[in-house]
Short mmCIF file of C-alpha atoms and ligand atoms in Angstrom, two decimals:
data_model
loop_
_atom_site.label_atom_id
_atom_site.label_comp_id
_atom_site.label_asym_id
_atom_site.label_seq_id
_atom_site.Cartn_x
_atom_site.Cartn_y
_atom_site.Cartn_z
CA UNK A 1 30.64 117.87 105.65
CA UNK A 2 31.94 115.02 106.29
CA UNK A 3 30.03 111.75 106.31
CA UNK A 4 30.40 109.24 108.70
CA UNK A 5 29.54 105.48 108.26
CA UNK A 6 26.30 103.97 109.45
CA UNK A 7 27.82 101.15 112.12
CA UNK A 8 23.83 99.85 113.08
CA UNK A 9 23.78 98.65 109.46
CA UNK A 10 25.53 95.23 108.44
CA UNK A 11 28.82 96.51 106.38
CA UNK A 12 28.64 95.54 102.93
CA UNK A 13 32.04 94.19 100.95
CA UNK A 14 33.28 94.37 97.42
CA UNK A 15 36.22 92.65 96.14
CA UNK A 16 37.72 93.49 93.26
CA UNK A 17 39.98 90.90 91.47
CA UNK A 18 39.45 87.50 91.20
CA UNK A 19 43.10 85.74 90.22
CA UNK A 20 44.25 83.48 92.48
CA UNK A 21 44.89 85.18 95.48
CA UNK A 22 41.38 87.17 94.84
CA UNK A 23 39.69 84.09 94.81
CA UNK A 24 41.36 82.45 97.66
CA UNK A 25 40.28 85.54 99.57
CA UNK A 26 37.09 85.45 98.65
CA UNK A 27 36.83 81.87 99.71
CA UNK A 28 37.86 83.83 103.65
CA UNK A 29 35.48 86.79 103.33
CA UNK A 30 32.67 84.40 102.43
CA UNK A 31 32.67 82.34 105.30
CA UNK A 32 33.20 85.19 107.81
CA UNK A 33 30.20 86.80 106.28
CA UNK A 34 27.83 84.04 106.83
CA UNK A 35 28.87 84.06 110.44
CA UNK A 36 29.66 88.00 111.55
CA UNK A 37 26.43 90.09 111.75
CA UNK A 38 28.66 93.05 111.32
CA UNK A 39 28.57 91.70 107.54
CA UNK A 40 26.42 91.52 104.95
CA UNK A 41 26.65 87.86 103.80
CA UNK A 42 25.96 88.59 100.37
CA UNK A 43 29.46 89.90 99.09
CA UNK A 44 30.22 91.25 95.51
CA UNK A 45 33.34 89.96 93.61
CA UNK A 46 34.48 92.14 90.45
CA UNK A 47 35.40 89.86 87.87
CA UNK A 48 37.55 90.82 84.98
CA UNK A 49 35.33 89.29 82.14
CA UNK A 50 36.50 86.41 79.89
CA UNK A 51 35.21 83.48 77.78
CA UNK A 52 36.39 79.96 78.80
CA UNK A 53 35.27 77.28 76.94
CA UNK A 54 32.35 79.52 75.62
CA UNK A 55 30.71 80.47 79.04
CA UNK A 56 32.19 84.10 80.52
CA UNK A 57 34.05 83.72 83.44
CA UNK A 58 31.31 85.36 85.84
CA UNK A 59 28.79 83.32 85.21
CA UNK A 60 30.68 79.94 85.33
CA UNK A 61 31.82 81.20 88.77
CA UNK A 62 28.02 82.49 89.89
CA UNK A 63 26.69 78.38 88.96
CA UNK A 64 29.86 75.94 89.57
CA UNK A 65 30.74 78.55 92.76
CA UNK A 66 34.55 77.85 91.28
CA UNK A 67 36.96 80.33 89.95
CA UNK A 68 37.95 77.09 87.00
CA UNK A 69 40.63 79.37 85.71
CA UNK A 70 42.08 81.15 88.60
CA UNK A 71 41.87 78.79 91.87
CA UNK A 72 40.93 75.47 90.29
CA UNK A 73 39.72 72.79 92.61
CA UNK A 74 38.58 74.82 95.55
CA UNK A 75 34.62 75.80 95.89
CA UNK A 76 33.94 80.11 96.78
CA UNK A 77 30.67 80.18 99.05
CA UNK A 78 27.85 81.02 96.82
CA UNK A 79 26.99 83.90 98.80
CA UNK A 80 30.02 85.35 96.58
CA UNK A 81 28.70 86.94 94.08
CA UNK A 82 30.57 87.14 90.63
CA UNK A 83 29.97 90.87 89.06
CA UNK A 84 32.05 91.55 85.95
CA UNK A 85 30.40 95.47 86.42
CA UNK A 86 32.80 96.87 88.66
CA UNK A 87 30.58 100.00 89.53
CA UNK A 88 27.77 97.75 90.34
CA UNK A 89 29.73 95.76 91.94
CA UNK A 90 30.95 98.51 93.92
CA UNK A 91 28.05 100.55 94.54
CA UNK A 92 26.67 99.92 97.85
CA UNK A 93 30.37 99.08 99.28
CA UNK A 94 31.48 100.19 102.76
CA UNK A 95 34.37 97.85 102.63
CA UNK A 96 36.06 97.42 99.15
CA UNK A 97 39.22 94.68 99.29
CA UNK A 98 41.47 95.65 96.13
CA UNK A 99 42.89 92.42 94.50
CA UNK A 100 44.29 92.63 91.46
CA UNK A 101 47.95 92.83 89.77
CA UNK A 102 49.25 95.52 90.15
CA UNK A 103 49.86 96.90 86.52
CA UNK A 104 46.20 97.09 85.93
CA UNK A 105 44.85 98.75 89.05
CA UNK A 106 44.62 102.43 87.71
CA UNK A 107 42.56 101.66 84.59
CA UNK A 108 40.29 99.28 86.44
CA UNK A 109 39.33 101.19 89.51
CA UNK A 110 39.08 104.47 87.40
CA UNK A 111 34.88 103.92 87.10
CA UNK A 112 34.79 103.71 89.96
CA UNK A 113 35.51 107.23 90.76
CA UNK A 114 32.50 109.14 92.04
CA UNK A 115 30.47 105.86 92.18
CA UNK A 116 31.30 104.95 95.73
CA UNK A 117 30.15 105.78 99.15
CA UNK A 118 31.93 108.49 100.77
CA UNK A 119 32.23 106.67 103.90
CA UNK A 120 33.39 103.20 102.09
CA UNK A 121 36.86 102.49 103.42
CA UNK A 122 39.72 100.07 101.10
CA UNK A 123 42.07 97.35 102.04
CA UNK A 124 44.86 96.57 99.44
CA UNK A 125 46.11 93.08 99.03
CA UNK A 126 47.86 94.44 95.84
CA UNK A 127 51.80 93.88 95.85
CA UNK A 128 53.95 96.36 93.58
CA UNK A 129 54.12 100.05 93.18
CA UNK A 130 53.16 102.61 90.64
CA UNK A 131 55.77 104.95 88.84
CA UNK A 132 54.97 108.91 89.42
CA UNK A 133 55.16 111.14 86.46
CA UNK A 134 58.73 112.23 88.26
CA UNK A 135 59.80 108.91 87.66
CA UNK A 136 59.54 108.21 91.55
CA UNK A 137 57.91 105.33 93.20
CA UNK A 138 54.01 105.40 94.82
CA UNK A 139 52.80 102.90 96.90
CA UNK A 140 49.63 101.13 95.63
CA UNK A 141 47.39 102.37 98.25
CA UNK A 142 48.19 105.77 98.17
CA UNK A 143 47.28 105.50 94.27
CA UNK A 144 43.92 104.09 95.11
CA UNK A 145 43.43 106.54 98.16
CA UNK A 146 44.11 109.26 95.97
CA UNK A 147 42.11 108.17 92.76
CA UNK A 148 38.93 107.14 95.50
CA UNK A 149 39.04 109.08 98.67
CA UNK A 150 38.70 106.47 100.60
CA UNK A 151 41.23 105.71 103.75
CA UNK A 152 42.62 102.59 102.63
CA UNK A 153 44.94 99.60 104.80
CA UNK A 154 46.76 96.92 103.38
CA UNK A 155 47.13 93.00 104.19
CA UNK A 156 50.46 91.16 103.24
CA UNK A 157 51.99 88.32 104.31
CA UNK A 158 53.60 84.64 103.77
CA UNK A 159 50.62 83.45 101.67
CA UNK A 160 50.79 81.58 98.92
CA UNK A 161 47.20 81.72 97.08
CA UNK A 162 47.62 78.15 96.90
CA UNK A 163 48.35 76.92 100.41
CA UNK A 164 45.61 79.37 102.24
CA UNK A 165 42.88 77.95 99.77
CA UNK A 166 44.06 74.60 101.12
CA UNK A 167 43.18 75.66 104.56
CA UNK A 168 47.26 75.27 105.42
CA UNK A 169 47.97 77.44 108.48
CA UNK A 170 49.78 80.64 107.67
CA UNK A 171 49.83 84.39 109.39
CA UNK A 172 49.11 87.84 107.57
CA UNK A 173 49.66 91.56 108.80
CA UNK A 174 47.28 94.28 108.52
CA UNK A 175 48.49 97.47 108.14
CA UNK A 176 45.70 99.86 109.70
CA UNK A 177 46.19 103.40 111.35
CA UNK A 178 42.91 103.30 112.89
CA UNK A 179 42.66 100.95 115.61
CA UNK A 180 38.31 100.52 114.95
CA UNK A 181 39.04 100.00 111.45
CA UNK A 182 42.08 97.78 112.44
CA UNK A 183 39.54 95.10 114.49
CA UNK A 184 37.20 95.83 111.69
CA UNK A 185 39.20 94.26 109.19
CA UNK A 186 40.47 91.67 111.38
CA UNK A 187 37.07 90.34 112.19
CA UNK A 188 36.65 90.08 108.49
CA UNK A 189 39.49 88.33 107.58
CA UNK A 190 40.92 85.80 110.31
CA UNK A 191 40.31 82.15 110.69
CA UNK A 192 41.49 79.29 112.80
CA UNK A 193 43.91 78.57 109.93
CA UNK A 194 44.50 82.20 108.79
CA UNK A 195 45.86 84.06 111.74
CA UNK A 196 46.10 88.19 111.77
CA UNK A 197 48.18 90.86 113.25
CA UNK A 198 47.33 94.61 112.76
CA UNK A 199 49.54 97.00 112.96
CA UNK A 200 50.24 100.58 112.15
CA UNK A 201 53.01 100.83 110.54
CA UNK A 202 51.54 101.07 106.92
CA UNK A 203 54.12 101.99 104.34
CA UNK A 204 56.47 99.44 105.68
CA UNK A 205 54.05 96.78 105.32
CA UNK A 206 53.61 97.31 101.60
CA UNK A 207 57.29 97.93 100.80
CA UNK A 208 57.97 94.32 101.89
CA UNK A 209 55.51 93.09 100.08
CA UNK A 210 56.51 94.53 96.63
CA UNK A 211 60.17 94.43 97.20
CA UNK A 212 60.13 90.83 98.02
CA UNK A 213 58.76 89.44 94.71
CA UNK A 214 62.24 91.24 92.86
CA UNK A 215 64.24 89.49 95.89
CA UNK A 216 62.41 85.65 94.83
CA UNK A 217 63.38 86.65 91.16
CA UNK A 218 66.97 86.53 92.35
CA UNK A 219 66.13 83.25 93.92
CA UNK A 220 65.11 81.64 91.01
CA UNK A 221 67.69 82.83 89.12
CA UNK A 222 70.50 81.20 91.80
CA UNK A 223 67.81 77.66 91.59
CA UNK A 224 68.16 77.86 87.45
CA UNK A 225 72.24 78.41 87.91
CA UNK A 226 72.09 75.00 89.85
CA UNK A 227 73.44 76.43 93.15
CA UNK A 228 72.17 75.78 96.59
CA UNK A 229 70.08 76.41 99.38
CA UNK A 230 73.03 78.48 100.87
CA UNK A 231 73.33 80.77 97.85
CA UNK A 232 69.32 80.88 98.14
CA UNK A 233 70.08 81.87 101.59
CA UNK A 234 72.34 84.65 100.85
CA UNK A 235 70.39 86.00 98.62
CA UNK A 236 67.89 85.89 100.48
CA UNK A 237 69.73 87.93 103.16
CA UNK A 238 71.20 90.27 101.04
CA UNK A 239 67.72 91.06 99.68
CA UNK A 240 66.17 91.70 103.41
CA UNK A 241 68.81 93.76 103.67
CA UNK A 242 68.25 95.70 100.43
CA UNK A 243 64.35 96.27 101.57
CA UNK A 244 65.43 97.26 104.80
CA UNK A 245 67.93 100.17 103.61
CA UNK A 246 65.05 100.81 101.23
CA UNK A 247 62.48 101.27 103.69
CA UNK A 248 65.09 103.70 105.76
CA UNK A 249 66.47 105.82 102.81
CA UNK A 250 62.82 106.87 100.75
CA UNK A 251 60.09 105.99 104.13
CA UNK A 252 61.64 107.39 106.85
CA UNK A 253 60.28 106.18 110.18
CA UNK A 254 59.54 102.85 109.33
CA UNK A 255 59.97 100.71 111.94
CA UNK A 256 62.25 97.67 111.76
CA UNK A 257 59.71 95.23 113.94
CA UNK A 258 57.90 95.47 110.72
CA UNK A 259 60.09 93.27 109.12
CA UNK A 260 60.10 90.45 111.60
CA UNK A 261 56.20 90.01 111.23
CA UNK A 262 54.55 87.73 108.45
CA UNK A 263 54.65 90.88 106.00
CA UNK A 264 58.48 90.88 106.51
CA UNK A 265 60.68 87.86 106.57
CA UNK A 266 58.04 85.02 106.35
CA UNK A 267 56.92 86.55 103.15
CA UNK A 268 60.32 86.71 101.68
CA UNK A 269 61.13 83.10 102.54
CA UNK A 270 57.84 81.20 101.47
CA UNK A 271 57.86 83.55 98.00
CA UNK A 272 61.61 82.67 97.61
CA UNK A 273 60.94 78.87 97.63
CA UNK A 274 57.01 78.29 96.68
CA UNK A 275 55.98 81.12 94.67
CA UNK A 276 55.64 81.92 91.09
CA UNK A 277 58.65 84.50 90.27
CA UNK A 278 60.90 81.97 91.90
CA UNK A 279 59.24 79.57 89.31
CA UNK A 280 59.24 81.45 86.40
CA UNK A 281 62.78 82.95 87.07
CA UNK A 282 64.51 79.64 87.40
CA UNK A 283 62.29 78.72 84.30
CA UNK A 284 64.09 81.83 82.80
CA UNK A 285 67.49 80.77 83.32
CA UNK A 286 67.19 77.06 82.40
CA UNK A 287 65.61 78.04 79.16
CA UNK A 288 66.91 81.20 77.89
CA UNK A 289 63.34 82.56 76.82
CA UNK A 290 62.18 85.86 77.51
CA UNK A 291 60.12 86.63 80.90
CA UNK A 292 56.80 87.19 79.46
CA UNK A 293 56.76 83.88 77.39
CA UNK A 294 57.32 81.73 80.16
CA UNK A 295 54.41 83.88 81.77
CA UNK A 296 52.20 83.26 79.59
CA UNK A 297 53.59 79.40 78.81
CA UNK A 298 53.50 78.52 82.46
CA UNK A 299 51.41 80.65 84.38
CA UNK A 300 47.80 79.89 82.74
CA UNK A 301 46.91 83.85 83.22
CA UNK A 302 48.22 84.30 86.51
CA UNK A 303 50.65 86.80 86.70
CA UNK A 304 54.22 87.07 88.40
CA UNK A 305 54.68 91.11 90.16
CA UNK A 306 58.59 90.87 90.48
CA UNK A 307 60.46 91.90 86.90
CA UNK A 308 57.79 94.61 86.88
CA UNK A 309 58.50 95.97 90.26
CA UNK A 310 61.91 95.61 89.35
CA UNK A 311 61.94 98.00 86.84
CA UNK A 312 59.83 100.79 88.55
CA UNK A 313 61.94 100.54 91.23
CA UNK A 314 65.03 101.05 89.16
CA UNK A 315 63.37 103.49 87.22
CA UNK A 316 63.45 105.85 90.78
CA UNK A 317 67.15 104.57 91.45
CA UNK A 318 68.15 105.46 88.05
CA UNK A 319 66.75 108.93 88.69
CA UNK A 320 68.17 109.31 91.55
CA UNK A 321 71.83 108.30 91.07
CA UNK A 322 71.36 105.36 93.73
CA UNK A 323 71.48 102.29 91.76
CA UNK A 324 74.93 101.35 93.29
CA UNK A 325 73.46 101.51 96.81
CA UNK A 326 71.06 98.55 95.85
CA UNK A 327 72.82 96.34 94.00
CA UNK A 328 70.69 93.14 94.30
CA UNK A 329 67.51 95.16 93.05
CA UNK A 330 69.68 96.58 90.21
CA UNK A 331 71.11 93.38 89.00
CA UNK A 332 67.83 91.23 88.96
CA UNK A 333 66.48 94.30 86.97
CA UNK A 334 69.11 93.99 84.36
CA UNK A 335 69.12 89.76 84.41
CA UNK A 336 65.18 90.53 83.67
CA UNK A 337 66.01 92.83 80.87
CA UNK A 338 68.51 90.61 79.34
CA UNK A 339 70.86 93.34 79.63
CA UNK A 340 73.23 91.10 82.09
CA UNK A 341 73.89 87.21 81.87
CA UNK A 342 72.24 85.53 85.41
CA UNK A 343 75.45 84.16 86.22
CA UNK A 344 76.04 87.90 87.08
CA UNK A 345 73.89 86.97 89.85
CA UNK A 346 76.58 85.72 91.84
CA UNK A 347 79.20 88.21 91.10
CA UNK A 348 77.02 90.76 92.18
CA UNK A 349 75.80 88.68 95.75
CA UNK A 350 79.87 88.08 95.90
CA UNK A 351 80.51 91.77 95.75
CA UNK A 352 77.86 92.91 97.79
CA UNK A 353 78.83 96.08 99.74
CA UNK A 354 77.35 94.20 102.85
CA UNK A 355 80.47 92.11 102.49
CA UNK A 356 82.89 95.28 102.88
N1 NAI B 401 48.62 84.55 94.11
C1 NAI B 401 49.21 84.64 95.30
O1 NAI B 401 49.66 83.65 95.88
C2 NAI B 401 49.28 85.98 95.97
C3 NAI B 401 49.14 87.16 95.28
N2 NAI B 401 49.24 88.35 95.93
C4 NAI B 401 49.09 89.63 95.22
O2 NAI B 401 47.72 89.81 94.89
C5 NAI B 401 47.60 90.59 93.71
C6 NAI B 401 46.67 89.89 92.73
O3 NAI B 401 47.24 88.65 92.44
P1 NAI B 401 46.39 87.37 91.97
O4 NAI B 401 45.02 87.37 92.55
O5 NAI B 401 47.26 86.19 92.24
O6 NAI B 401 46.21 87.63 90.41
P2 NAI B 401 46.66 86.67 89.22
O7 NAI B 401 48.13 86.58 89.13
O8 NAI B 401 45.88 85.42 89.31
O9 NAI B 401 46.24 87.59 87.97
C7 NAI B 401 45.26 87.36 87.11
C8 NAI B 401 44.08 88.28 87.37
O10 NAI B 401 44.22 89.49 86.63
C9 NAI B 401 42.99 89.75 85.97
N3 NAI B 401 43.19 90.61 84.81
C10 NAI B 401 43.77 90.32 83.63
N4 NAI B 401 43.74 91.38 82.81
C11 NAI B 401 43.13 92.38 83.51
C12 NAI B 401 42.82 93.74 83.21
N5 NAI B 401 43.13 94.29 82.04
N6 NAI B 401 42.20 94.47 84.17
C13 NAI B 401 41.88 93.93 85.37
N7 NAI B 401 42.16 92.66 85.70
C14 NAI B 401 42.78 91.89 84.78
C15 NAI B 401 42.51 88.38 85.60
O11 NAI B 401 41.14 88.40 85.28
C16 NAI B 401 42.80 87.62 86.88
O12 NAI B 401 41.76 87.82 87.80
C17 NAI B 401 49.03 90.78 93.19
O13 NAI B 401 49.49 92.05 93.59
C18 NAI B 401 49.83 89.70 93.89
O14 NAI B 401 51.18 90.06 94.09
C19 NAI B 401 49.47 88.43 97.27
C20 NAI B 401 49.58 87.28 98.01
C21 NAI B 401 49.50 85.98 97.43
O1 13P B 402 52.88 87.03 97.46
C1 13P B 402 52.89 85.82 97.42
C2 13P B 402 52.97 84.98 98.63
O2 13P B 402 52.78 85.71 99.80
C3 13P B 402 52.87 85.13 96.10
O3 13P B 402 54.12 85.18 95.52
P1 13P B 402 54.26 84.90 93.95
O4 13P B 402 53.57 86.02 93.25
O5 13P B 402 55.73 84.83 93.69
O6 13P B 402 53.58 83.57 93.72
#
């Protein structure tokens, strides 16, 4: 039988990942615990163990109430609790927030398995997909849904880890089918500064939100060439239009309001100027060293979802004979690979089929 989720009893949350959007998250959770009854205010963060300057990771964060390496310079409420045991940490969950790259979600949730209430429920902040053993494309939360049993929503949106830490205003989308859930989540997440819209439309939600990190590679690329904010633009354009086709040909029914919430075009624009594949890519072309070494030179740990998502994604084109149909994706995948100079970044925006 079916169990169903004792509402009387304060919900608990787990959040698992602690980069630096996890933290910044958990900076939002912890607050609105302290002040929602429908919460229990003591909320357990999974933290991928390591040593930093001699202390591990988890405990620095449990005394200074600072993720040092992650989100230095902003405090996490001390009612966040740092748990480097994710099936402890997990355990008494009826709310678990996934927030970790993307690459490592499989082999980190997979203890969890059989460890976790029935009735807990899952909201993915996780941008990227997995690859199928077909060689097709899954979206994150269906991986996690299936691996869990849990019914899982998503939150994306123009939010740069960064900026929301900072208390900077900025919107989000849920993506919820059930509308109790939905308000659920909402309570949990919004601020004055952090402002939520729920709606249904799942799939879509989480499309644009992997898609767009390939898309900000491509702007970085056009930054490192030395072009302009109207190449940026184009690119820009040409990408939205790219997700949009994609959404249309492989998740039919998606709706195109979808793209004109934060999720959508907000994301696309605030990744394509402040975030750190634009960074890294324009790092990329300026210096002629491989993607992963500028990672690791520039991005202290943090990591950048794009080149990845890149490839899966043209891993299901490839299989499918559609690579010409999405030639933006295609081209930033082989600029990534060093199998194409960037400046082929332009000839493929100049030949874009939009432009025939
Ligand atoms: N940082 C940002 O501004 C935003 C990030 N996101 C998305 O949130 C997700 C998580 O990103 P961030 O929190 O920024 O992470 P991050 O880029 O800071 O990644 C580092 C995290 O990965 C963990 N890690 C390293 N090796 C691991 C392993 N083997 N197993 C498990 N964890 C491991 C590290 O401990 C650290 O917590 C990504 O999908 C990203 O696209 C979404 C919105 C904003
Ligand atoms: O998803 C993000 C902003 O919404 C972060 O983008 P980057 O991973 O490129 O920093």
């Amino acid at each position: 039988m079916c169990e169903v989720a004792d509402t009387s009893k304060p919900r608990r949350i787990a959040i698992i990942g602690s980069g630096n959007w996890g933290s910044a998250i958990a900076r939002i959770i912890g607050t609105n615990t302290l002040k929602n009854g429908k919460f229990d205010s003591t909320v357990q963060m999974y933290v991928f163990e390591e040593i930093i300057d001699g202390q591990k990771l988890s405990e620095i964060i449990n005394t200074k109430h600072e993720n040092v390496k992650y989100l230095p310079g902003f405090s996490i409420p001390p009612n966040v609790v740092a748990n480097p045991d994710i099936v402890d940490a997990g355990k008494d969950a009826d709310i678990f927030v996934f927030v970790l790259p993307h690459k490592f979600v499989r082999a980190a949730c997979q203890p969890l398995v059989g460890k976790i209430k029935p009735t807990a429920i899952g909201l993915s902040l996780i941008k990227g997909f997995d690859i199928t053993p077909g060689g097709g494309i899954e979206l994150i939360s269906n991986v996690i849904n299936k691996l869990l049993n849990i019914d899982m929503a998503v939150l994306m949106g123009a939010n740069l880890a960064g900026e929301v830490a900072a208390e900077k205003f900025c919107e989000t989308t849920i993506g919820c089918k059930d509308k109790e859930a939905g308000k659920l989540l909402k309570e949990l997440i919004q601020t004055d500064y952090f402002r939520v819209v729920v709606v249904d439309d799942i799939n879509t939600i989480e499309i644009c939100g992997a898609l767009k990190n390939i898309v900000a590679c491509g702007a970085g690329f056009v930054d490192g060439l030395g072009y302009g904010d109207n190449t940026k633009a184009a690119v820009i354009r040409l990408g939205l239009m790219e997700m949009i086709k994609f959404a249309d040909v492989f998740y039919p029914g998606s709706k195109l309001s979808t793209f004109f919430e934060s999720c959508g075009v907000a994301d696309l624009i605030t990744t394509c100027y402040g975030g750190r594949n634009r960074k890294v890519a324009e790092a990329f072309v300026k210096t002629g060293k491989k993607i992963e070494e500028l990672e690791n030179e520039m991005l202290n740990g943090q990591r950048m979802q794009g080149p990845q998502t890149a490839e899966e994604v043209h891993i299901m084109l490839k299989n499918k004979g559609m690579e010409e149909r999405f030639p933006l994706f295609t081209a930033i995948h082989q600029i990534c690979q060093g199998n194409l100079p960037p400046t082929q970044m332009i000839n493929c925006i100049k030949n874009h089929p939009e432009h025939v």
